[in-house]
Amino acid sequence: MSNENINVNTYREQRIRNLNALAEMGYEPFGSAFERTGRLAEIRAGFEEGRAVRAAGRLTAIRAMGKSIFADLRDGSGRFQIYLSRKDLPEEAFKAFSLLDLGDTIGVAGRLFVTRMGEQSLHVDEWTLLTKAILQPPEKFHGLVDTEERYRKRYLDLVANPEVRARFDTRIAILREIRAFLTARGFQEVETPMLQPQAGGAAARPFITHYNALDCEMFMRIAPELYLKRLLVGGFDKIFEMNRNFRNEGLDRTHNPEFTVLEVYEAYGDRTTMKRIIEEMLPHICRTVLGTMVVESSETGERIDFTPPYREVAYGDLVREAMGDDWFDLDAAAARASAEAAGVAIDPAWDHLLITHEVYDKLIEKRLRQPTFVTRVPRAFIPLAKACADDPSLADVFEFVVAGKELCPGYTEQNDPFEQRKAFEAQAGEEKEKIDEDFITALEHGMPPAGGLGLGIDRLVMLLTGTEAIRDVILFPQLKMREP
RNA sequence: GGGAGCGUAGCUCAGUUGGUUAGAGCAGCUGACUCUUAAUCAGCGGGUCGUGGGUUCGAGUCCCUCCGCUCCUACCA
C-alpha cells in the first residue's frame, strides 16, 4: 500500500482520529445490537406525531447549522430524516455528533415530529454509535457511476444508488412469487447436483473441476434436467428447481457464466400443461410484483402486454409467412439464395434445416414482440422432447418468445428410452462415452409422461425491470481478475 | 477472436494546437449560522494524469507495450 493510497490514507487517518476521539468519549466504534422500533419504512408507515421511537441506519447526509443539525439515516427499507437540537441534548452528545462522518451507522432514540417544511422527522433525544466507517462513501449527488467500481464494489453501488437496490428488491420479489405460485399449486422445490460426473441436459461447454477424494473429473452442471427427470421416475410428480447453471462460455451483455434457471416438471402433463403454467405464472408475477400487466422495454420503449392468453403459432407457419408459402419446397441452394436476399448470411455447407433455423433466429424471432408460443419446432435441435404425434420430424414443444428473445422452452418430455438413446447418439456423434447411460437406465424403469419447462430467471428479471445488461440483475457478476 | 472508444483528486467531471504552477463541484479541514433536505456563506488542504517504455527543448495531451472497463461484432441455447 504505497503510492496510490497516500491520499486515501489521509481520509482514513482523519476518520480514525474521529474514531479515537469518540472512543475516548465512551462511544464504542464497532458497537453491538440495537433494539429498533422498526425499520425506517415501518417507522414512516406508523408515523404519529410525538410518538417515541428507536431507529438505526447509516448516515448518508448531514446538514449542520450551528445549534441544530439535520441528517439522513438510511437502512435496508428506506430513508428517514433525524433532527438534533443543541438545547435538547447533553452538551457532550451534541459535540460528539460532529465527530461522525458520512457512512457511519448510528442508533437514535427520540420522538416523531413534522418539520416546517412538512417532512416527517425524528427529534433525537439520545444517540449511540453502532459502526464507524473509516473509508469515504461515494459522492452523494451523482452516486457511484464508474461501471467497474459499481460491479467490483457492489456494496457501494447498493448504498449510493437507491434504484440499484430497488431493482434487486424486484428480483428477489420475482423469485419469491415464482416459489409462492408453484408451491400453491402443489409443486415441491427440489435440489439436484451442481457437481456432476457428466454435464448433461443441454449443449454447452462445462466448467471442469477435480474431486480429490475420488480422484476424478467433475463438471459443474449446465442444466438440472436429467436429474429432475430421474425424480419423475422416482415418483415425485410435481417438482421444480430454481438455481444456478454454469456454462464455460463468453461473457457479454446477456451472458454470465453462472445464471439462474427455473425448471418445472409435471408428471401426466405435456406441453400444454406447461403453457398453462406460463400463462398463469407470468400474470401472477406482474400483478403481485409490478402491479401492472404492461411492461416497457428499455431498448425500444415498446410496451409488452402480459395479459393472457398469448399467441400460439407453428414454427413452419412463421417461416412461410416470412419467406413465402413454397419455402419448404425449395432445395438448399434456392433457400440459401432466398435467405441471403432477405439479408441473412448463410454458410454454403448448410442444409435446408440449418438455413431455416438461421432465418428463424436472425429474422423471425426478433419480430415476435408480444408474448408468443412458437410450436412444432424441428426435432433435430431438441433431443429431450417427444415428436409431434402427426409429424415425427417436429418436436412437441413450444419456445416462448417475448420482445424478440426466447424466454422459456416447454416440452412434452421424451420418456421412451429407445428414442432417447437415438437422439443422444445423433447429438453426441463420435463421442459415445458422453451419453448418460445412468439416465437411460432410469428411463428404462419407466418415466411417466410429463411436461417440463425451463425459464431463464435473469432474462425474465431484465425484461420485467427494463434492464439491458445481465450484470445489472446479478449482484456479483463475473469480471476479469484484477492484478493486485 | 475482430473492431471502436475510455482510464485525470476519495467520488462526479473539465483540461484548447504539445507550452511554463493540471482545474471545478461533491466529500474533507477551519470558522459563521436554531427548520435544513444537492443547506448556505468565507477560507484552507488534497494529484506518480491506469502501467511501462518512446518521440520532443518540453507530454495529461503524440506513438508503442501491458492492465482494466464500455460499446459493436463473432462464438455460445
XYZ file of C-alpha atoms (C1' of nucleotides) in Angstrom:
561
model
C 0.000 0.000 0.000
C 2.219 2.715 -1.195
C 1.731 5.359 -3.791
C -1.869 5.227 -4.864
C -3.098 5.073 -1.311
C -1.361 8.124 0.091
C -4.445 10.242 -0.358
C -6.868 7.549 0.681
C -4.839 7.316 3.834
C -5.258 10.947 4.737
C -9.041 10.485 4.647
C -8.723 7.234 6.594
C -6.483 8.895 9.150
C -8.923 11.728 9.640
C -11.716 9.279 10.225
C -9.577 7.158 12.528
C -8.817 10.290 14.531
C -12.558 10.863 14.823
C -12.981 7.222 15.797
C -10.390 7.538 18.549
C -11.907 10.771 19.821
C -15.333 9.133 20.004
C -13.848 6.089 21.736
C -12.291 8.359 24.362
C -15.704 9.863 24.975
C -17.049 6.376 25.651
C -18.585 5.555 22.263
C -17.959 2.019 21.034
C -16.753 2.423 17.399
C -17.970 -1.022 16.367
C -20.984 -1.350 18.573
C -23.425 -4.117 19.311
C -27.081 -4.946 18.781
C -29.541 -2.068 18.922
C -33.223 -2.576 19.544
C -35.295 -0.676 16.989
C -38.978 0.202 16.993
C -38.837 -0.936 13.389
C -37.089 -0.374 10.129
C -37.207 3.166 8.773
C -40.020 2.421 6.331
C -42.041 0.851 9.137
C -41.500 3.902 11.331
C -42.690 6.085 8.468
C -45.714 3.852 7.913
C -46.626 4.072 11.599
C -45.886 7.798 11.823
C -47.681 9.592 14.619
C -46.586 12.985 15.904
C -44.979 12.801 19.349
C -44.582 9.029 19.275
C -41.350 7.764 20.911
C -39.273 5.553 18.621
C -35.848 3.975 18.313
C -34.264 3.786 14.865
C -30.940 2.909 13.310
C -29.207 3.356 9.994
C -26.310 4.693 8.001
C -25.690 8.440 7.878
C -25.980 9.455 4.229
C -26.211 13.231 4.625
C -25.500 15.707 7.413
C -26.827 19.266 7.265
C -25.453 21.113 10.285
C -26.446 24.688 11.161
C -24.741 25.709 14.343
C -27.157 24.831 17.072
C -29.272 22.400 15.042
C -28.432 19.520 12.801
C -30.476 17.625 10.225
C -29.202 14.305 8.942
C -30.434 11.465 6.745
C -30.488 7.932 8.028
C -30.773 5.047 5.594
C -31.411 1.368 6.182
C -32.490 -1.569 4.035
C -36.029 -0.227 3.846
C -35.519 3.436 3.040
C -34.527 6.884 4.271
C -35.616 8.935 7.282
C -34.604 12.384 8.466
C -33.369 12.946 12.013
C -33.026 16.258 13.835
C -30.704 17.165 16.700
C -31.059 20.366 18.673
C -28.347 21.636 20.983
C -30.794 22.540 23.713
C -32.361 19.066 23.798
C -29.164 17.054 24.054
C -26.414 16.841 26.670
C -23.565 19.173 25.683
C -21.194 16.261 25.089
C -23.636 14.210 22.990
C -24.191 17.202 20.701
C -20.469 17.863 20.356
C -19.653 14.211 19.729
C -22.122 14.131 16.846
C -19.815 16.421 14.878
C -17.150 13.720 15.017
C -19.397 11.490 12.921
C -18.716 11.105 9.207
C -20.881 10.182 6.259
C -21.227 6.433 6.115
C -21.216 5.887 9.881
C -24.022 3.811 11.329
C -25.804 5.082 14.424
C -28.783 4.274 16.582
C -31.109 7.038 17.792
C -33.963 7.393 20.242
C -36.433 10.277 20.221
C -39.879 11.394 19.167
C -41.527 11.872 15.806
C -42.451 15.318 14.515
C -43.086 17.177 11.273
C -40.738 19.977 10.210
C -41.892 23.349 8.987
C -41.113 22.129 5.500
C -43.522 19.272 6.115
C -41.082 16.394 6.355
C -41.700 13.577 8.802
C -38.651 13.516 11.051
C -37.243 12.145 14.288
C -36.257 14.582 17.038
C -33.273 12.871 18.663
C -33.006 12.732 22.469
C -30.067 10.360 22.531
C -27.855 8.620 20.025
C -25.247 5.906 20.023
C -22.505 4.879 17.630
C -23.032 1.472 16.040
C -20.317 1.364 13.362
C -17.600 3.855 12.409
C -16.776 3.882 8.702
C -13.136 4.643 8.079
C -13.402 4.943 4.301
C -15.261 7.606 2.315
C -18.600 6.764 0.726
C -19.191 7.699 -2.943
C -20.326 11.161 -3.909
C -23.874 11.898 -2.826
C -25.430 13.585 -5.823
C -24.130 11.648 -8.816
C -23.796 8.458 -6.813
C -21.315 5.852 -7.924
C -21.210 5.980 -11.721
C -17.994 4.233 -12.746
C -19.245 0.902 -14.073
C -16.236 -1.085 -12.986
C -16.387 0.201 -9.423
C -20.112 -0.454 -9.337
C -19.615 -4.133 -10.089
C -16.421 -4.682 -8.138
C -17.738 -2.859 -5.082
C -21.416 -3.680 -5.397
C -21.932 -2.852 -1.713
C -21.150 0.793 -2.533
C -23.401 0.710 -5.589
C -26.235 -0.530 -3.383
C -25.671 2.195 -0.801
C -25.130 5.048 -3.250
C -27.736 4.217 -5.884
C -31.215 3.520 -4.493
C -32.551 2.491 -7.922
C -29.990 -0.335 -7.979
C -31.234 -1.555 -4.625
C -34.818 -1.291 -5.892
C -34.025 -3.436 -8.920
C -32.600 -6.203 -6.735
C -35.595 -5.921 -4.417
C -37.716 -6.566 -7.510
C -35.596 -9.554 -8.476
C -35.982 -11.019 -5.010
C -39.746 -10.447 -5.140
C -39.981 -12.179 -8.532
C -38.197 -15.250 -7.170
C -40.410 -15.219 -4.103
C -43.591 -15.050 -6.198
C -42.448 -17.841 -8.510
C -41.957 -20.062 -5.463
C -45.272 -18.951 -3.979
C -47.110 -19.586 -7.239
C -45.693 -23.063 -7.779
C -45.930 -24.079 -4.137
C -49.582 -23.026 -4.026
C -50.221 -25.384 -6.952
C -48.664 -28.350 -5.221
C -45.170 -28.278 -6.726
C -42.257 -29.234 -4.482
C -38.913 -27.462 -4.736
C -36.095 -29.979 -5.012
C -32.297 -29.769 -5.137
C -30.208 -31.799 -7.563
C -26.431 -31.964 -8.025
C -24.439 -28.920 -9.076
C -21.380 -31.164 -9.261
C -21.943 -33.889 -11.820
C -19.854 -36.735 -13.276
C -21.230 -35.782 -16.717
C -22.636 -32.411 -17.670
C -25.900 -33.223 -19.431
C -29.283 -31.753 -20.202
C -28.096 -29.102 -22.654
C -25.458 -28.436 -25.288
C -22.826 -26.201 -23.715
C -19.195 -26.258 -22.625
C -18.982 -27.051 -18.899
C -16.611 -25.942 -16.172
C -14.365 -28.852 -15.232
C -13.007 -29.440 -11.759
C -11.249 -32.215 -9.889
C -12.573 -34.140 -6.923
C -9.627 -35.201 -4.761
C -11.358 -37.836 -2.629
C -12.434 -39.856 -5.652
C -9.548 -38.659 -7.838
C -11.845 -37.944 -10.759
C -13.005 -35.167 -13.037
C -16.249 -33.483 -12.100
C -18.357 -30.990 -14.021
C -20.381 -28.017 -12.841
C -23.870 -28.577 -14.119
C -25.037 -26.926 -17.322
C -28.648 -27.931 -16.575
C -30.502 -29.897 -13.881
C -32.871 -31.553 -16.366
C -31.628 -35.145 -16.344
C -31.697 -35.318 -12.536
C -35.161 -33.814 -12.308
C -36.418 -36.486 -14.704
C -34.829 -39.162 -12.529
C -37.034 -37.772 -9.769
C -40.082 -38.218 -12.018
C -39.065 -41.868 -12.344
C -38.749 -41.934 -8.564
C -42.326 -40.809 -8.062
C -42.033 -37.063 -7.480
C -44.719 -35.902 -9.864
C -44.850 -32.094 -9.465
C -41.414 -30.596 -8.920
C -39.338 -27.545 -9.665
C -35.796 -26.355 -9.114
C -34.711 -22.732 -9.272
C -30.962 -22.397 -9.001
C -27.674 -21.796 -10.769
C -26.366 -23.300 -14.003
C -22.757 -22.851 -15.090
C -21.565 -22.568 -18.670
C -17.980 -22.118 -19.722
C -18.731 -19.619 -22.458
C -18.443 -15.967 -23.399
C -19.233 -13.018 -21.241
C -21.421 -10.283 -22.659
C -24.450 -8.120 -22.076
C -26.806 -11.093 -21.915
C -24.491 -13.901 -20.743
C -22.928 -14.551 -17.348
C -21.076 -17.842 -16.717
C -23.369 -18.603 -13.813
C -27.022 -17.838 -14.239
C -30.287 -18.803 -12.653
C -32.836 -21.076 -14.285
C -36.227 -22.348 -13.202
C -37.122 -25.845 -14.364
C -40.609 -27.237 -13.718
C -41.835 -30.800 -14.350
C -45.308 -32.196 -14.042
C -45.959 -35.898 -14.488
C -49.046 -36.838 -16.521
C -48.814 -33.454 -18.220
C -47.394 -32.299 -21.536
C -46.531 -29.162 -23.499
C -49.973 -27.675 -22.995
C -49.759 -28.169 -19.219
C -46.576 -26.104 -19.275
C -48.191 -23.478 -21.455
C -50.935 -23.049 -18.861
C -48.338 -22.596 -16.120
C -46.626 -19.820 -18.098
C -49.938 -18.139 -18.893
C -50.845 -18.085 -15.212
C -47.451 -17.565 -13.608
C -46.341 -14.502 -15.593
C -49.574 -12.613 -14.917
C -49.234 -13.595 -11.247
C -45.724 -12.111 -11.132
C -46.789 -8.979 -12.987
C -49.754 -8.466 -10.685
C -48.013 -9.104 -7.358
C -44.579 -7.636 -8.054
C -45.104 -4.905 -10.643
C -48.758 -4.088 -10.130
C -49.255 -3.920 -13.905
C -49.585 -6.300 -16.853
C -47.789 -3.948 -19.206
C -44.010 -3.682 -19.141
C -41.980 -1.083 -21.016
C -38.927 -2.390 -22.843
C -35.753 -0.474 -22.069
C -34.295 -0.916 -25.543
C -37.182 0.170 -27.699
C -39.615 1.799 -25.316
C -42.271 -0.564 -26.660
C -44.981 -1.846 -24.360
C -45.241 -5.567 -23.767
C -48.579 -6.822 -22.513
C -48.600 -9.946 -20.334
C -52.380 -10.218 -20.247
C -53.185 -13.828 -21.272
C -53.913 -15.695 -23.438
C -50.747 -15.469 -25.527
C -50.487 -16.060 -29.243
C -49.602 -19.595 -30.341
C -48.162 -20.191 -33.791
C -46.308 -23.028 -35.531
C -42.646 -22.545 -36.438
C -43.339 -23.608 -40.028
C -46.160 -21.073 -40.400
C -43.881 -18.278 -39.180
C -41.241 -19.278 -41.715
C -43.766 -19.464 -44.564
C -45.205 -16.118 -43.531
C -41.754 -14.515 -43.735
C -40.226 -16.389 -46.675
C -43.150 -17.468 -48.829
C -45.512 -20.432 -48.995
C -43.141 -22.512 -51.096
C -40.201 -22.214 -48.673
C -40.265 -25.872 -47.621
C -40.382 -26.995 -51.268
C -37.140 -25.167 -52.141
C -33.863 -27.034 -52.352
C -30.942 -25.844 -50.192
C -29.439 -23.672 -52.929
C -32.717 -21.869 -53.609
C -33.387 -21.488 -49.888
C -29.927 -20.021 -49.423
C -30.460 -17.525 -52.222
C -33.812 -16.523 -50.799
C -32.393 -16.162 -47.269
C -29.472 -14.036 -48.428
C -31.858 -11.871 -50.440
C -33.648 -11.267 -47.145
C -30.337 -10.210 -45.575
C -29.403 -13.367 -43.681
C -25.834 -14.642 -44.226
C -25.801 -18.376 -44.942
C -22.904 -20.842 -44.836
C -22.846 -22.715 -48.197
C -22.384 -26.022 -46.359
C -25.699 -25.752 -44.549
C -28.695 -27.873 -45.439
C -32.272 -26.672 -45.675
C -32.906 -27.336 -41.997
C -29.978 -25.201 -40.814
C -30.817 -22.421 -43.255
C -34.384 -22.347 -41.959
C -33.118 -22.252 -38.402
C -30.807 -19.325 -39.199
C -33.638 -17.422 -40.858
C -35.809 -18.025 -37.813
C -33.016 -16.938 -35.469
C -31.874 -13.834 -37.296
C -35.105 -12.630 -38.830
C -38.290 -14.071 -37.434
C -37.721 -14.408 -33.689
C -36.756 -10.717 -33.408
C -40.134 -9.720 -34.810
C -42.112 -11.549 -32.125
C -42.546 -8.699 -29.675
C -45.619 -9.677 -27.659
C -45.595 -12.959 -25.683
C -45.784 -15.819 -28.206
C -45.616 -19.602 -28.048
C -43.799 -20.962 -31.098
C -44.737 -24.636 -31.551
C -43.869 -27.581 -33.825
C -40.115 -26.880 -33.936
C -37.761 -29.145 -35.993
C -36.788 -32.028 -33.766
C -33.130 -32.086 -34.744
C -32.314 -29.336 -32.248
C -34.311 -30.804 -29.394
C -33.135 -34.250 -28.253
C -35.044 -34.356 -24.956
C -38.614 -33.871 -26.229
C -41.150 -36.152 -27.844
C -42.100 -35.889 -31.504
C -45.411 -34.427 -32.587
C -47.900 -37.294 -32.969
C -48.695 -36.331 -36.573
C -45.162 -35.480 -37.738
C -42.024 -37.266 -36.452
C -39.770 -34.511 -37.845
C -41.238 -31.962 -35.422
C -40.872 -31.785 -31.656
C -43.938 -31.392 -29.463
C -42.616 -28.290 -27.705
C -43.067 -24.566 -27.506
C -40.498 -21.840 -27.413
C -41.948 -18.951 -25.501
C -40.692 -15.723 -27.074
C -41.042 -12.204 -25.661
C -39.565 -8.968 -27.007
C -37.820 -10.885 -29.772
C -35.969 -13.257 -27.488
C -36.594 -16.794 -26.355
C -37.501 -16.703 -22.699
C -38.606 -20.227 -21.956
C -38.859 -23.583 -23.734
C -41.621 -26.008 -22.757
C -41.624 -29.695 -23.729
C -43.676 -32.796 -23.897
C -40.807 -34.732 -22.364
C -39.290 -37.764 -24.035
C -39.883 -40.860 -21.873
C -39.150 -43.538 -24.494
C -35.695 -44.934 -23.640
C -35.120 -46.209 -27.192
C -35.966 -42.858 -28.771
C -33.936 -41.059 -26.119
C -30.861 -43.163 -26.879
C -31.226 -42.483 -30.608
C -31.466 -38.733 -30.018
C -28.415 -38.752 -27.718
C -26.406 -40.744 -30.251
C -27.308 -38.349 -33.039
C -26.261 -35.429 -30.848
C -23.051 -36.976 -29.472
C -21.727 -38.083 -32.853
C -18.306 -39.599 -32.277
C -18.239 -39.053 -28.526
C -20.375 -42.016 -27.488
C -18.953 -42.072 -23.970
C -20.752 -38.774 -23.349
C -24.143 -40.476 -23.320
C -25.599 -40.559 -19.822
C -26.238 -44.316 -19.531
C -27.451 -43.956 -15.982
C -30.193 -41.629 -17.215
C -31.217 -44.076 -19.975
C -31.376 -46.779 -17.330
C -33.710 -44.587 -15.286
C -35.979 -44.175 -18.332
C -35.982 -47.944 -18.797
C -37.503 -48.195 -15.333
C -40.331 -46.032 -16.610
C -40.769 -42.260 -16.504
C -44.406 -41.187 -16.585
C -45.430 -38.935 -19.455
C -44.619 -35.388 -18.390
C -44.398 -31.757 -19.368
C -41.383 -29.635 -18.495
C -40.234 -26.065 -18.867
C -37.073 -24.051 -18.316
C -37.226 -20.337 -17.641
C -34.141 -18.084 -17.630
C -34.639 -16.055 -14.468
C -32.012 -13.406 -15.162
C -33.529 -12.597 -18.534
C -37.019 -12.572 -17.055
C -35.847 -10.083 -14.438
C -34.196 -7.976 -17.165
C -37.426 -7.959 -19.115
C -39.609 -7.058 -16.147
C -37.275 -4.367 -14.790
C -36.391 -2.794 -18.134
C -32.711 -3.659 -17.771
C -30.379 -4.091 -20.733
C -27.386 -5.805 -19.124
C -27.472 -9.100 -17.249
C -24.825 -7.622 -14.940
C -27.410 -5.240 -13.599
C -29.654 -8.035 -12.364
C -26.893 -10.202 -10.838
C -25.481 -8.912 -7.548
C -21.923 -10.043 -8.177
C -21.459 -10.553 -11.926
C -18.338 -12.195 -13.276
C -15.486 -9.772 -14.019
C -11.919 -10.288 -15.082
C -9.459 -10.803 -12.263
C -7.638 -7.632 -11.416
C -3.927 -7.567 -10.646
C -3.369 -6.615 -7.002
C -11.496 -13.988 -31.629
C -12.071 -8.991 -34.672
C -13.187 -3.559 -34.492
C -14.006 1.196 -31.906
C -13.713 4.124 -27.524
C -12.326 5.165 -22.470
C -8.926 5.386 -17.770
C -7.152 12.938 -14.677
C -8.272 14.375 -6.609
C -11.942 9.733 -2.101
C -16.427 10.418 -5.804
C -18.518 13.016 -10.492
C -16.186 15.516 -14.359
C -13.329 19.805 -17.346
C -8.401 20.224 -19.386
C -7.863 24.324 -26.272
C -2.629 23.388 -31.329
C 2.205 19.559 -27.170
C 3.955 25.022 -23.520
C 5.752 27.034 -18.081
C 2.297 26.467 -11.322
C -3.364 20.431 -14.035
C -8.999 22.975 -12.696
C -14.408 22.710 -10.866
C -18.499 20.512 -7.963
C -19.363 16.982 -4.108
C -16.663 14.913 0.013
C -12.681 16.677 3.834
C -10.495 20.546 7.339
C -11.251 25.739 9.943
C -14.911 29.458 11.018
C -20.245 31.616 10.897
C -25.321 30.000 11.316
C -31.693 27.105 15.688
C -36.401 24.032 10.335
C -32.352 22.073 6.625
C -33.035 18.473 2.733
C -27.653 18.615 -3.556
C -28.464 23.648 3.207
C -25.878 28.402 2.636
C -21.521 31.817 3.201
C -15.983 32.730 3.904
C -11.177 30.496 3.973
C -7.737 26.104 3.572
C -5.722 21.402 2.217
C -5.992 17.462 -1.421
C -2.856 14.723 -7.981
C 3.175 9.343 -9.753
C -2.977 12.334 -15.049
C -4.144 3.340 -15.211
C 1.202 0.798 -16.094
C 5.942 0.555 -18.504
C 8.694 2.446 -22.460
C 9.430 6.041 -26.658
C 9.326 10.894 -29.619
C 10.346 16.046 -28.083
C 13.890 21.660 -25.546
C 9.088 20.409 -23.235
C 3.874 15.069 -22.731
C -2.410 14.708 -19.032
C -2.191 15.793 -24.482
C 1.554 12.372 -29.780
C 3.493 6.864 -30.640
C 4.123 1.675 -28.755
C 3.515 -2.340 -24.698
C 0.697 -4.165 -20.869
C -3.646 -3.948 -17.240
C -8.759 -2.841 -16.625
C -13.572 -1.013 -18.277
C -17.507 0.115 -22.086
C -19.840 -0.492 -26.832
C -20.229 -3.066 -31.576
C -19.310 -7.813 -33.869
C -18.355 -13.147 -33.864
C -18.867 -17.677 -30.937
C -22.244 -19.635 -27.402
C -29.327 -22.251 -26.058
